[in-house]
C-alpha positions as a printed Julia matrix, in Angstrom:
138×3 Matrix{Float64}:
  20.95   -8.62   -5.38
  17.71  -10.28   -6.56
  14.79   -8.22   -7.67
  11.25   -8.62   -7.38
   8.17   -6.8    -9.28
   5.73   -5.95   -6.42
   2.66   -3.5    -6.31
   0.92   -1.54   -3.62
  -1.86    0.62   -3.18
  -2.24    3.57   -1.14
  -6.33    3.36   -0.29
  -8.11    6.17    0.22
 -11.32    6.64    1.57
 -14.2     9.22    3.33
 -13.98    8.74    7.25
 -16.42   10.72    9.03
 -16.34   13.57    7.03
 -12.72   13.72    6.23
 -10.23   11.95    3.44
  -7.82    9.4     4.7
  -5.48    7.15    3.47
  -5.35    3.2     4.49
  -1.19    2.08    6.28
  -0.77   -1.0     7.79
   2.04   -2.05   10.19
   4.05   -4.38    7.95
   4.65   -7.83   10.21
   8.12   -8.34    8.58
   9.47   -4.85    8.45
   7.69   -2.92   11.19
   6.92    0.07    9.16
   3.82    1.69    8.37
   3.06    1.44    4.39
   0.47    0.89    2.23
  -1.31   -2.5     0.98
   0.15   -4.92   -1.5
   2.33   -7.39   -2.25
   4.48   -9.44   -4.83
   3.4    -9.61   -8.57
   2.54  -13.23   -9.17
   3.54  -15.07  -12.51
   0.73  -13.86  -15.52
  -0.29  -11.18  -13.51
   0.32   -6.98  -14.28
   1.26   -4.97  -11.34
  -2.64   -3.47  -11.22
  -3.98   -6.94  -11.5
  -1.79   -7.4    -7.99
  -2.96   -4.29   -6.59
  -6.43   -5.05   -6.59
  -6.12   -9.48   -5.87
  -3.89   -7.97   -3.08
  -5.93   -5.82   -1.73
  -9.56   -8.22   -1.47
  -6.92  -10.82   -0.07
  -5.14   -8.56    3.01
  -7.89   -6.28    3.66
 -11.54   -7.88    1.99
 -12.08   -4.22    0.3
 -13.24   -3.63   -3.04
 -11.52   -0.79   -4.85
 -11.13    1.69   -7.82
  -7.67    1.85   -9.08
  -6.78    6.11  -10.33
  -5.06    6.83  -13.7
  -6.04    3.01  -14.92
  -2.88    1.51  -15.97
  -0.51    4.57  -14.53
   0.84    3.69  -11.49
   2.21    6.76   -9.2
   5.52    6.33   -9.01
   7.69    2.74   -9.33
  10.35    2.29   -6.75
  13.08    0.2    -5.86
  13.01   -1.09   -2.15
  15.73   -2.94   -0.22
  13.71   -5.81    1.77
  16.35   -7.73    4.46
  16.97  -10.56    5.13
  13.9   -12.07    7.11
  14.01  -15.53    8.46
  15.1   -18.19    5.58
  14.27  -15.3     3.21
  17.47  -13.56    1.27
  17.46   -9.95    1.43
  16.24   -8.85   -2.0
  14.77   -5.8    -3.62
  11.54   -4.52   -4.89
  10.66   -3.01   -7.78
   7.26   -1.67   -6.64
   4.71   -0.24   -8.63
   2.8     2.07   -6.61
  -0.85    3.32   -7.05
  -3.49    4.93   -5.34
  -6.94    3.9    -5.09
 -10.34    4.25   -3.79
 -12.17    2.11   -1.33
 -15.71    1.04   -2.62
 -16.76   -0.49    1.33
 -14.47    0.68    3.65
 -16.56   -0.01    6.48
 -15.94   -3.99    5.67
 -12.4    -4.18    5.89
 -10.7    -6.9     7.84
  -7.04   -7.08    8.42
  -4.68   -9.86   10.36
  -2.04   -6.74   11.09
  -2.59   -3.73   12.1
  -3.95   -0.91   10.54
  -5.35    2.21   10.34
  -6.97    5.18    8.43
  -4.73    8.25    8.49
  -5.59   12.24    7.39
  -3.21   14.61    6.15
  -2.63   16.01    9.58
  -2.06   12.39   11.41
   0.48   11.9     8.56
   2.34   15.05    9.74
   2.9    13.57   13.16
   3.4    10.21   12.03
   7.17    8.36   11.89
   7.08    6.99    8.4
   9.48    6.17    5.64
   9.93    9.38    3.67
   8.77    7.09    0.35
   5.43    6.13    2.64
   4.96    9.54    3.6
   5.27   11.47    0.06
   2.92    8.59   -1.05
  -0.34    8.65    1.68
  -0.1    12.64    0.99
  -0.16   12.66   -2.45
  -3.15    9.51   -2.63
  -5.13   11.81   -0.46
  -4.5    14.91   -2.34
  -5.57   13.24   -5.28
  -9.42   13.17   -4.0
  -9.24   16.59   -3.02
């Protein structure tokens, strides 16, 4: 199967007075995950974090442990339209938002505390990462 380098960010910021992480309903495989997207030729996976991120979401972030990303996992994507099913080898970071009050999105999104995460249907890999971004600020 072909494999792609991708990288995402899991974005957290200060809502109201409590720490919460950024998911967004992903159009193609109706899941709730963090931001990013595929690593574009020259580019390092943080240099796609942060040109996706301004590009899906118009925020301005700060990138933890500089050149360390989280975890990298591998991600079965299916077959979508004319697109093969393929895999991702995604490099995944968490972040900060610098302006979270400007963000502007196409799909939809949302900002999501520890407890909302709890209730929330996600991928286990999505889940273990939007707990662990927030627990990073802690």
């Amino acid at each position: 199967m072909e494999k792609h380098f991708a990288a995402t960010a899991y974005i957290v910021s200060k809502i109201g007075r409590e720490l919460k992480v950024l998911l967004h309903r992903h159009k193609k495989l109706n899941i709730w995950i963090g931001v990013g997207g595929h690593v574009e030729k020259g580019e390092d996976p943080e240099q796609t974090v942060v040109r996706e991120i301004k590009e899906e979401t118009d925020l301005e972030i700060t990138i933890v442990n500089h050149l360390l990303p989280f975890c990298i996992q591998e991600e079965k994507i299916p077959k979508y339209k004319k697109e093969a099913a393929h895999c991702h080898i995604d490099f995944i970071y968490f972040a900060l938002a610098k302006n979270p009050e400007n963000i502007r999105m196409e799909e939809e999104h949302g900002w999501f505390s520890l407890k909302d995460l709890g209730k929330m249907d996600l991928p286990q890999e999505a889940k273990y990462a939007a707990q662990n971004a927030i627990k990073a600020f802690l």
